[in-house]
Amino acid sequence: MTLEEIRYRGWSEQLTWSWLGWWPIARTGLLLVLRRKVFWIFLGLASLSFLFMFATIYLKAQLTTQNPGFRRFVDGILSNATGTGETYRDFMFAQGTVTMLLLAFAGATLVGDDIRTGGMAFYLARRIGRWHYLVGKLLSVGFLVSLTTTLPALVLYFEYGLLTDSIEYFRDNWTILRGILGYGLTLAAVLSCLLFALASWLPRTVPLVMAWVGVFLLLPATGEMLRDATGSRMWLLLSLWRDVRLIGTWCFGAAGQPRELELLYPSMIVAAAVCVLSIAAVLPRLRATRVVP
Amino acid sequence: MSDLTTPRTAAVAAGPSSAPGPSPAPGPSSAPGPSPAPGLSSAPLCVFDKVCKWYGPVIGLNDVSFRLQPGITGLVGHNGAGKSTLIKLLTGQLRPSLGRVEVRGRAAWSAAAKRSIGYCPDLDAMYEEMSGRAFVRVMARLHGFSSRETRERVERVLEVVGMADRADRPVATYSKGMRQRVKLAQALVHEPELLVLDEPLNGVDPVGRMEMCRLFRELAAAGKAILVSSHILDELDTLADRILFVCRGRLLASGPLSEIRTMLDAFPARIRIAAPDARRLAMLLLALPRVLGVEIESAGELVLRVERVKEFYGAFAELVAREGVDVERLEVLDASTEAVFDYLMRAVAHAW
């Protein structure tokens, strides 16, 4: 039997270039969100927290520079801007909450509309396949997450370093940079995969928001109840938000509570499983034709 | 050469889908194609060879073969006939279950082939907040053009479709016709050799329709192959050089409409003739071997039922010259796309 007879299909030599299609897709997704005024409310909320932290670090640096003896006093008062890994982790966690709300409402625009209205045909008839489309869309969600979490955290990190001990701060705290990038990447990966999966099956805003609420509010609450009922802390893994935060804590190198660290590896497995299952759930939706049985 | 596959014989005989060997039967037109884009082979522009597509237990297309050549080809079929599947296979959105779909010698789903394909879908699935210009620009960028080249191409193509001055408005504010033009622009932006248009005239006003038809003809004259799927069959009468008729996943017939009509022997052609002396002409016509019946519609008009139209035309010309009969007008009443489609459907119903 020849290769042709068994319908073997060769690898396309143009594939490398087709991957460059991720940028127009990701950029378009971002622009679509930024064009809608309603999403600027969430972005505004996210930037409020950032601006407050930015101003706090600046104020602290000014006070400390003018009177070095104030350092401990200022650290005590402005305890949320101590420049440690926990500062950035907590900041990113708070930012992530606003981002989560933003994504719940932006999911239909970013992903759902293409699938609901058949807009994918425009993409799939080009020199890109569904994997290129998938990657482009995931990156557009990932960029949005990074825009409100990783990027502000990086700005604050460099601000703190430049306004305080400068080079020494960066040298002593390079693990913070790793932590910001690691936590940011985890947030972006988990949220983008999950959003894509939910929005591809529930492309309209209201069902998507309800599903999002189910995943991030009802499931954790259920986990807490089951933990109380059974005494097993493993039920806490149902809280995806908590799992991601635990991974973030690990990325920052923070020890955390030993009881929490018990759940670190299971949390990683849960996050990875969510990503893989989400992509597996998305693929059947990225077809040019849907057969209705 | 046109092909006609009657439902009964489609699987075994004369139609293109039963052409022996790996190469499909020659297409309806033998006009030379445009020179391919640099880097692409000089292989036939588009080849469907024994293509089948199943969706699980559902058959989308069944043993379909044809070639597309430069010019305008209409695609006609009922809902669910397989038009969308055919278009999606042709534009590389789907892969065939069996057989091959090639554009310039490359599998239609490959990136190389998609360079030669422009697709204008029937769905209004553009981003409402985005301007027409931005939308076309995104689609151009997906082909890997640099931003400068993209800008130039977008301006050129918007000019071509008549949207250059209105393309900065959000798509949400566009009329149906403007949307169609933007969709056409995104299909043309990379200057494909093969243009696949799904219901391109839907919602377009008569003036816009004329403009777009003129544009299609210009593109065809420039050597592009255009496949137009349309439910507006009247438009196809004047627009398409060839028609593909599909039904229940099979290609029923392909070729110039007049030739397909000629081959439908089971359905005598209806020809209206206007002549001052209609009664005498009717009497003379009844003596011709291919005339099956004559009806006098009014004082100066009669309608004939004729088999083997080409032979009839020869005999009729001879008769007119010999008898010195005045003929003011001759009009075939059932050679339109709609009529031929209707006959084909009846043949299908009879055979299946």
XYZ file of C-alpha atoms in Angstrom:
645
model
C 0.000 0.000 0.000
C 1.455 3.361 -0.986
C 1.529 6.412 1.221
C -1.008 8.063 -1.042
C -3.388 5.170 -0.655
C -3.316 5.398 3.116
C -3.934 9.138 2.807
C -0.585 10.144 4.219
C -0.220 13.865 4.134
C 3.185 15.444 4.119
C 4.325 18.163 6.465
C 3.795 21.579 4.960
C 7.035 23.351 4.264
C 5.317 26.680 4.876
C 4.340 25.913 8.433
C 7.120 27.952 9.998
C 5.867 31.102 8.371
C 2.259 30.354 9.141
C 3.099 30.527 12.825
C 3.784 34.211 12.360
C 0.030 34.569 12.019
C -0.240 34.588 15.820
C 0.599 38.263 16.007
C -2.244 39.697 13.877
C -4.704 37.404 15.674
C -3.469 38.321 19.148
C -3.292 42.008 18.291
C -6.796 41.985 16.869
C -8.142 40.343 20.022
C -6.510 42.953 22.230
C -7.728 45.823 20.074
C -11.273 44.482 20.142
C -11.247 44.607 23.935
C -9.607 48.014 24.076
C -12.158 49.433 21.637
C -15.058 48.766 24.025
C -15.539 51.376 26.712
C -17.036 48.905 29.174
C -13.749 47.072 29.458
C -11.962 50.284 30.320
C -13.872 50.224 33.619
C -12.076 47.026 34.565
C -8.788 48.276 33.216
C -9.330 51.459 35.240
C -9.947 49.399 38.381
C -6.785 47.438 37.724
C -4.784 50.603 37.174
C -6.111 52.164 40.414
C -4.437 49.483 42.455
C -1.286 49.858 40.402
C -1.206 53.639 40.751
C -1.716 53.391 44.494
C 1.194 51.010 44.813
C 3.311 53.098 42.479
C 2.658 56.210 44.573
C 3.317 54.310 47.802
C 6.736 53.138 46.619
C 7.581 56.634 45.442
C 6.487 58.201 48.733
C 8.407 55.640 50.717
C 11.543 56.201 48.662
C 11.295 59.954 49.113
C 10.774 59.708 52.875
C 13.591 57.198 53.279
C 15.981 59.230 51.154
C 15.290 62.390 53.120
C 15.657 60.661 56.460
C 17.185 57.134 56.442
C 16.184 56.678 60.068
C 12.556 56.585 58.993
C 13.004 53.350 57.087
C 11.654 50.993 59.759
C 8.909 53.392 60.639
C 7.879 53.799 57.011
C 8.094 50.044 56.431
C 5.746 49.576 59.340
C 3.183 52.038 58.042
C 3.438 51.223 54.350
C 3.696 47.512 54.895
C 2.202 46.648 51.519
C 5.230 48.063 49.705
C 8.208 46.430 51.309
C 9.774 45.272 48.045
C 9.713 41.613 49.016
C 8.338 38.782 46.921
C 5.148 38.761 48.967
C 4.483 42.373 48.022
C 4.443 41.556 44.340
C 2.634 38.270 44.800
C -0.160 39.940 46.744
C -0.282 42.762 44.236
C -0.553 40.322 41.342
C -3.166 38.328 43.202
C -5.281 41.458 43.693
C -4.769 42.463 40.076
C -5.651 38.949 39.010
C -9.042 39.259 40.672
C -9.900 42.305 38.577
C -8.488 40.546 35.504
C -10.706 37.585 36.184
C -13.754 39.847 36.120
C -12.514 41.513 32.949
C -12.043 38.166 31.241
C -15.485 36.937 32.222
C -17.029 39.828 30.315
C -14.461 39.999 27.516
C -14.524 36.284 26.711
C -17.343 36.635 24.221
C -15.496 39.402 22.388
C -12.141 37.685 22.480
C -13.205 34.182 21.566
C -16.938 33.502 21.617
C -18.021 35.761 18.775
C -15.695 34.117 16.280
C -17.103 30.717 17.086
C -20.726 31.822 17.344
C -20.829 33.829 14.125
C -18.464 31.711 12.061
C -15.777 34.398 11.885
C -13.171 31.666 12.034
C -13.767 31.080 8.335
C -11.896 34.293 7.605
C -8.878 32.951 9.431
C -8.997 29.312 8.408
C -9.214 30.205 4.719
C -5.877 31.985 5.070
C -2.533 30.318 5.298
C -3.081 29.409 8.935
C -4.593 26.326 10.465
C -6.617 25.902 13.607
C -3.495 25.443 15.745
C -2.185 28.821 14.602
C -5.576 30.327 15.325
C -5.684 28.690 18.747
C -2.232 29.949 19.673
C -3.035 33.460 18.432
C -6.222 33.622 20.479
C -4.592 32.173 23.597
C -1.875 34.769 23.302
C -4.387 37.575 22.967
C -5.968 36.496 26.275
C -2.519 35.975 27.737
C -1.456 39.484 26.726
C -4.542 40.919 28.348
C -3.778 39.058 31.573
C -0.155 40.195 31.447
C -1.211 43.756 30.760
C -3.007 43.916 34.097
C -0.814 41.641 36.221
C 2.734 40.948 35.049
C 3.462 44.261 33.365
C 2.417 46.471 36.325
C 4.278 44.178 38.718
C 7.422 44.507 36.602
C 7.056 48.283 36.535
C 6.732 48.332 40.317
C 9.722 46.041 40.716
C 11.938 48.306 38.639
C 10.509 51.394 40.298
C 11.288 50.027 43.729
C 14.793 49.064 42.698
C 15.563 52.354 41.013
C 14.143 54.492 43.803
C 15.628 52.601 46.736
C 18.834 50.586 46.816
C 19.188 50.446 43.047
C 21.675 47.789 41.894
C 21.862 46.046 45.256
C 18.105 45.585 45.257
C 18.111 43.928 41.834
C 21.131 41.780 42.749
C 19.665 40.600 46.037
C 16.147 40.122 44.758
C 16.500 38.619 41.283
C 14.253 35.760 42.398
C 11.434 38.300 42.567
C 11.780 38.850 38.834
C 11.547 35.091 38.332
C 8.528 35.051 40.614
C 6.729 37.840 38.751
C 7.334 36.180 35.403
C 6.489 32.708 36.691
C 3.288 33.748 38.453
C 2.328 35.923 35.484
C 2.914 33.077 33.065
C 0.893 30.674 35.198
C -1.965 33.144 35.464
C -1.895 33.840 31.732
C -1.704 30.179 30.748
C -4.418 28.902 33.070
C -6.825 31.785 32.530
C -6.401 31.899 28.753
C -6.867 28.147 28.303
C -9.877 28.056 30.604
C -11.468 31.132 29.077
C -10.994 29.798 25.549
C -12.560 26.474 26.482
C -15.552 28.010 28.230
C -16.093 30.710 25.608
C -15.907 28.208 22.771
C -18.788 26.227 24.263
C -20.648 29.151 25.835
C -19.919 31.965 23.408
C -22.454 34.461 24.745
C -21.573 36.754 27.629
C -24.223 35.787 30.197
C -23.703 32.007 30.126
C -19.974 32.579 30.065
C -20.075 34.808 33.141
C -22.220 32.239 34.927
C -19.781 29.465 34.093
C -16.899 31.656 35.191
C -18.650 32.332 38.489
C -19.213 28.621 38.859
C -15.532 27.847 38.390
C -14.138 30.606 40.565
C -16.797 30.971 43.271
C -18.997 27.900 43.491
C -16.262 25.308 43.056
C -14.048 26.792 45.802
C -17.049 27.065 48.110
C -17.902 23.450 47.360
C -14.296 22.514 48.041
C -14.395 24.232 51.429
C -17.604 22.466 52.359
C -16.248 19.093 51.320
C -13.044 19.761 53.229
C -15.072 20.523 56.347
C -17.228 17.459 55.817
C -14.484 14.963 55.029
C -11.484 16.552 56.696
C -9.408 16.082 53.561
C -7.511 19.183 52.445
C -7.309 17.808 48.923
C -10.777 19.199 48.308
C -9.232 22.660 48.410
C -7.709 21.871 45.048
C -11.127 22.614 43.592
C -10.265 26.272 44.051
C -8.327 26.964 40.872
C -7.577 30.474 42.022
C -5.963 29.111 45.157
C -3.988 26.572 43.124
C -2.593 29.281 40.879
C -1.734 31.432 43.877
C 0.132 28.541 45.450
C 2.133 28.061 42.275
C 2.798 31.809 42.291
C 4.038 31.608 45.868
C 6.384 28.837 44.835
C 7.619 30.910 41.870
C 8.502 33.749 44.249
C 10.466 31.312 46.339
C 8.345 32.101 49.366
C 8.105 29.200 51.740
C 4.483 29.711 52.675
C 2.806 27.661 55.325
C 3.907 24.012 55.413
C 0.282 22.889 55.277
C -0.208 24.845 52.094
C 2.957 23.487 50.568
C 1.514 19.993 50.891
C -0.841 20.983 48.130
C 1.807 22.544 45.883
C 2.432 19.603 43.577
C -1.221 18.587 43.390
C -1.975 22.231 42.551
C 0.526 22.124 39.712
C -1.066 18.957 38.410
C -4.518 20.530 38.612
C -3.362 23.654 36.746
C -1.654 21.593 34.055
C -4.691 19.341 33.734
C -6.988 22.349 33.375
C -4.803 23.658 30.522
C -4.634 20.325 28.713
C -8.324 19.548 29.132
C -9.267 23.053 28.058
C -7.301 22.748 24.833
C -8.776 19.307 24.242
C -12.226 20.826 24.731
C -11.495 23.679 22.359
C -10.247 21.645 19.414
C -13.596 20.144 18.387
C -15.003 23.683 18.267
C -12.320 24.903 15.893
C -13.671 23.159 12.868
C -14.867 24.693 9.660
C -18.003 22.588 9.725
C -20.068 21.440 12.620
C -22.175 18.336 12.148
C -25.440 18.413 13.989
C -26.515 14.850 14.722
C -16.220 20.441 -23.278
C -18.995 20.156 -20.784
C -19.812 17.178 -18.686
C -23.169 15.959 -17.734
C -23.632 13.210 -15.255
C -27.141 11.943 -15.023
C -27.944 10.613 -11.580
C -28.324 7.052 -12.773
C -24.960 6.928 -14.514
C -22.934 9.203 -12.271
C -21.120 6.488 -10.473
C -20.242 4.368 -13.453
C -20.042 6.288 -16.646
C -19.589 9.436 -18.564
C -19.396 12.062 -15.838
C -16.205 13.619 -14.632
C -16.424 11.792 -11.372
C -15.842 8.506 -13.123
C -12.879 9.596 -15.195
C -10.291 6.838 -15.121
C -6.837 7.274 -13.677
C -5.553 9.775 -11.193
C -6.012 12.763 -13.483
C -9.515 14.137 -13.615
C -11.344 14.773 -16.819
C -10.502 18.078 -18.455
C -12.601 20.929 -17.208
C -15.296 22.699 -19.066
C -12.989 25.352 -20.347
C -9.653 24.926 -21.938
C -8.709 28.576 -21.811
C -5.117 29.055 -20.749
C -4.718 29.999 -17.107
C -2.962 33.048 -15.749
C 0.690 32.697 -15.049
C 1.069 31.461 -11.502
C 2.499 33.577 -8.722
C 6.264 33.381 -8.320
C 7.268 30.276 -6.454
C 4.149 28.386 -7.403
C 4.078 25.645 -9.974
C 2.389 25.876 -13.326
C 0.117 23.000 -12.320
C -3.611 23.297 -13.008
C -5.233 26.059 -11.042
C -7.678 23.886 -9.165
C -8.339 20.174 -9.307
C -10.991 18.189 -7.496
C -10.251 14.535 -8.062
C -12.684 11.889 -6.831
C -13.292 13.841 -3.677
C -15.429 12.399 -0.916
C -16.124 14.002 2.408
C -17.905 12.296 5.254
C -18.954 13.815 8.523
C -19.217 10.646 10.503
C -22.153 8.830 8.935
C -23.214 11.897 6.929
C -21.933 12.219 3.371
C -21.041 15.775 2.490
C -19.582 15.155 -0.938
C -19.505 11.954 -2.917
C -16.974 11.234 -5.655
C -16.758 14.742 -7.058
C -14.273 15.610 -9.784
C -13.829 18.793 -11.755
C -11.283 21.399 -12.676
C -11.647 25.110 -12.367
C -10.242 27.275 -15.111
C -9.993 31.036 -15.442
C -13.401 32.603 -15.812
C -16.523 32.640 -13.719
C -18.039 29.371 -12.593
C -21.375 29.275 -10.838
C -22.107 26.780 -8.082
C -25.746 25.839 -7.792
C -27.548 23.444 -5.510
C -30.262 23.245 -2.893
C -29.529 23.785 0.786
C -27.644 20.752 2.042
C -26.569 19.735 -1.445
C -22.889 19.970 -0.558
C -22.048 23.475 -1.772
C -20.614 24.615 1.545
C -18.598 21.436 1.913
C -17.252 21.889 -1.592
C -16.317 25.482 -0.843
C -14.667 24.596 2.445
C -12.668 21.857 0.786
C -11.674 24.208 -1.982
C -10.576 26.902 0.443
C -8.588 24.463 2.555
C -10.780 24.714 5.629
C -11.576 21.018 5.412
C -9.611 18.052 4.185
C -11.239 15.430 2.004
C -11.936 11.999 3.428
C -10.860 10.562 0.089
C -9.520 11.983 -3.123
C -7.504 15.122 -3.621
C -8.162 18.819 -3.788
C -5.264 20.730 -5.250
C -4.625 24.328 -6.035
C -1.652 24.881 -8.294
C -0.483 21.380 -7.583
C -0.544 21.780 -3.793
C -3.022 20.357 -1.339
C -5.678 23.027 -0.828
C -5.180 23.070 2.942
C -1.458 23.801 2.675
C -0.191 27.293 3.349
C 1.298 27.421 -0.146
C -2.049 26.708 -1.798
C -3.898 29.183 0.370
C -1.745 31.935 -1.053
C -3.610 31.370 -4.312
C -7.082 31.301 -2.772
C -9.286 34.216 -1.807
C -12.451 33.386 0.098
C -15.449 35.583 0.650
C -17.793 33.758 3.063
C -21.523 34.316 3.133
C -21.585 34.993 6.874
C -21.506 38.499 8.278
C -18.928 37.572 10.858
C -16.710 40.618 10.772
C -15.839 42.503 13.941
C -18.479 45.167 14.387
C -16.285 47.624 16.302
C -13.461 47.432 13.827
C -13.285 49.608 10.753
C -13.421 47.986 7.345
C -9.903 49.165 6.645
C -8.545 47.650 9.873
C -10.317 44.376 9.149
C -8.845 44.064 5.671
C -5.455 45.007 7.104
C -5.608 42.183 9.663
C -6.510 39.709 6.957
C -3.624 40.938 4.817
C -1.210 40.625 7.725
C -2.226 36.986 8.100
C -0.667 36.409 4.696
C 2.637 37.620 6.066
C 2.912 40.932 4.238
C 5.039 43.635 5.801
C 3.158 46.578 7.264
C 4.137 48.837 4.356
C 3.062 46.326 1.751
C -0.100 45.640 3.714
C -0.961 49.332 3.720
C -0.437 49.620 -0.032
C -2.409 46.493 -0.805
C -5.274 47.472 1.474
C -5.620 50.896 -0.107
C -5.498 49.403 -3.581
C -8.077 46.739 -2.894
C -10.440 49.125 -1.101
C -10.240 51.331 -4.158
C -11.087 48.354 -6.359
C -14.207 47.449 -4.388
C -15.280 51.076 -4.056
C -14.842 51.379 -0.302
C -11.748 53.558 -0.027
C -13.633 56.607 1.212
C -15.893 54.748 3.652
C -13.556 52.169 5.097
C -12.696 54.071 8.267
C -16.174 53.729 9.691
C -16.872 50.836 12.073
C -18.308 47.779 10.363
C -21.383 48.067 12.619
C -22.447 51.153 10.659
C -22.176 49.470 7.248
C -25.063 48.464 5.056
C -25.253 44.908 3.807
C -23.792 45.937 0.485
C -20.840 47.673 2.128
C -20.164 44.599 4.203
C -20.132 42.498 1.061
C -17.605 44.875 -0.462
C -15.331 44.696 2.573
C -15.570 40.913 2.546
C -14.660 40.949 -1.110
C -11.747 43.275 -0.370
C -10.302 40.912 2.229
C -10.597 38.068 -0.263
C -8.768 40.035 -2.933
C -6.099 41.647 -0.793
C -3.419 39.051 -1.519
C -4.311 38.944 -5.223
C -5.306 35.299 -5.371
C -5.644 33.403 -8.613
C -8.720 31.581 -7.377
C -11.549 33.521 -5.836
C -14.318 31.681 -4.010
C -17.388 33.804 -3.394
C -20.235 32.505 -1.281
C -23.415 34.477 -1.967
C -21.506 37.653 -2.850
C -24.553 39.513 -4.152
C -26.828 38.962 -1.160
C -28.184 42.245 0.107
C -26.451 44.319 -2.513
C -28.633 46.922 -4.220
C -29.137 46.689 -8.007
C -26.550 49.344 -8.796
C -24.032 47.745 -6.462
C -24.850 44.375 -7.969
C -24.053 45.644 -11.428
C -20.795 47.133 -10.193
C -19.780 43.934 -8.476
C -20.697 41.806 -11.474
C -18.587 44.115 -13.614
C -15.726 43.699 -11.168
C -16.059 39.924 -11.275
C -15.951 40.004 -15.057
C -12.867 42.206 -14.995
C -11.161 39.824 -12.601
C -12.115 36.881 -14.777
C -10.821 38.706 -17.824
C -7.566 39.241 -15.955
C -7.211 35.467 -15.788
C -8.582 34.702 -12.357
C -10.831 31.739 -11.694
C -13.925 32.739 -9.768
C -16.337 30.308 -8.189
C -19.619 31.968 -7.278
C -22.137 30.197 -5.130
C -25.434 31.993 -5.389
C -29.119 31.503 -4.900
C -29.787 34.394 -7.254
C -29.859 32.205 -10.320
C -30.811 35.045 -12.668
C -27.475 36.660 -11.923
C -25.628 33.506 -12.787
C -27.298 33.422 -16.218
C -25.428 36.506 -17.245
C -22.428 36.230 -14.964
C -21.174 32.665 -15.121
C -19.318 31.104 -18.010
C -19.869 27.669 -16.572
C -22.042 26.151 -13.895
C -21.513 23.322 -11.438
C -24.774 21.744 -10.347
C -24.599 19.747 -7.136
C -27.228 17.647 -5.461
C -27.025 15.352 -2.452
C -23.270 15.566 -2.416
C -22.835 14.657 -6.060
C -21.843 16.737 -9.026
C -24.779 16.463 -11.390
C -23.441 18.483 -14.263
C -20.741 20.952 -15.094
C -20.002 23.135 -18.066
C -21.472 26.032 -20.010
C -25.177 26.303 -19.360
C -26.135 26.057 -23.019
C -24.233 22.816 -23.418
C -25.748 21.310 -20.302
C -29.163 22.283 -21.560
C -28.477 20.684 -24.912
C -27.594 17.434 -23.217
C -30.858 17.257 -21.310
C -32.614 15.254 -23.992
C -35.440 14.180 -21.772
C -36.621 17.766 -21.502
C -37.375 19.313 -24.899
C -36.304 22.930 -25.207
C -38.996 25.571 -25.378
C -38.285 28.209 -27.981
C -40.351 31.289 -28.622
C -40.261 32.705 -32.137
C -41.740 36.037 -33.128
C -42.647 36.172 -36.796
C -45.228 38.233 -38.749
C -46.599 35.135 -40.466
C -46.659 32.850 -37.456
C -49.271 30.436 -38.810
C -47.355 29.638 -41.959
C -44.127 29.308 -40.015
C -45.824 26.955 -37.560
C -46.922 24.739 -40.397
C -43.428 24.639 -41.868
C -41.828 23.977 -38.493
C -44.044 20.993 -37.793
C -42.432 19.285 -40.739
C -38.969 19.518 -39.156
C -37.829 16.265 -37.525
C -36.684 17.784 -34.193
C -39.832 19.789 -33.551
C -42.119 17.972 -31.136
C -44.885 20.536 -30.934
C -45.882 24.076 -31.832
C -48.181 26.401 -29.919
C -49.389 29.688 -31.321
C -49.260 32.066 -28.376
C -50.561 35.180 -30.092
C -50.881 36.542 -33.575
C -47.188 36.985 -34.122
C -45.626 34.548 -31.656
C -45.319 30.820 -31.371
C -43.670 28.494 -28.900
C -41.974 25.301 -30.018
C -40.982 22.202 -28.126
C -37.748 20.996 -29.636
C -35.332 18.173 -29.010
C -31.630 18.300 -29.949
C -31.523 22.050 -30.169
C -28.308 22.303 -32.176
C -29.672 20.121 -34.942
C -32.878 22.098 -34.862
C -31.037 25.381 -35.280
C -29.325 24.068 -38.413
C -32.572 22.859 -39.898
C -34.366 26.044 -38.894
C -31.774 28.283 -40.542
C -32.074 26.225 -43.712
C -35.860 26.477 -43.612
C -35.862 30.221 -43.116
C -33.468 30.710 -46.026
C -35.345 28.343 -48.285
C -38.861 29.567 -47.604
C -37.985 33.240 -47.148
C -39.805 33.495 -43.834
C -39.377 36.645 -41.767
C -38.259 35.993 -38.185
C -38.177 38.922 -35.787
C -36.934 37.237 -32.630
C -35.915 33.832 -31.362
C -35.688 33.173 -27.663
C -34.954 30.001 -25.717
C -37.348 29.987 -22.782
C -35.840 27.321 -20.604
C -32.099 27.671 -20.959
C -31.728 29.765 -17.824
C -29.831 28.444 -14.831
C -33.076 28.128 -12.955
C -34.766 26.131 -15.699
C -31.791 23.832 -16.185
C -31.513 23.331 -12.451
C -35.189 22.508 -12.317
C -34.812 19.928 -15.091
C -31.803 18.395 -13.407
C -33.698 18.103 -10.158
C -36.561 16.428 -11.938
C -34.130 14.027 -13.541
C -32.671 13.291 -10.137
C -36.085 12.710 -8.626
C -36.928 10.373 -11.502
C -33.651 8.447 -11.276
C -33.339 8.223 -7.489
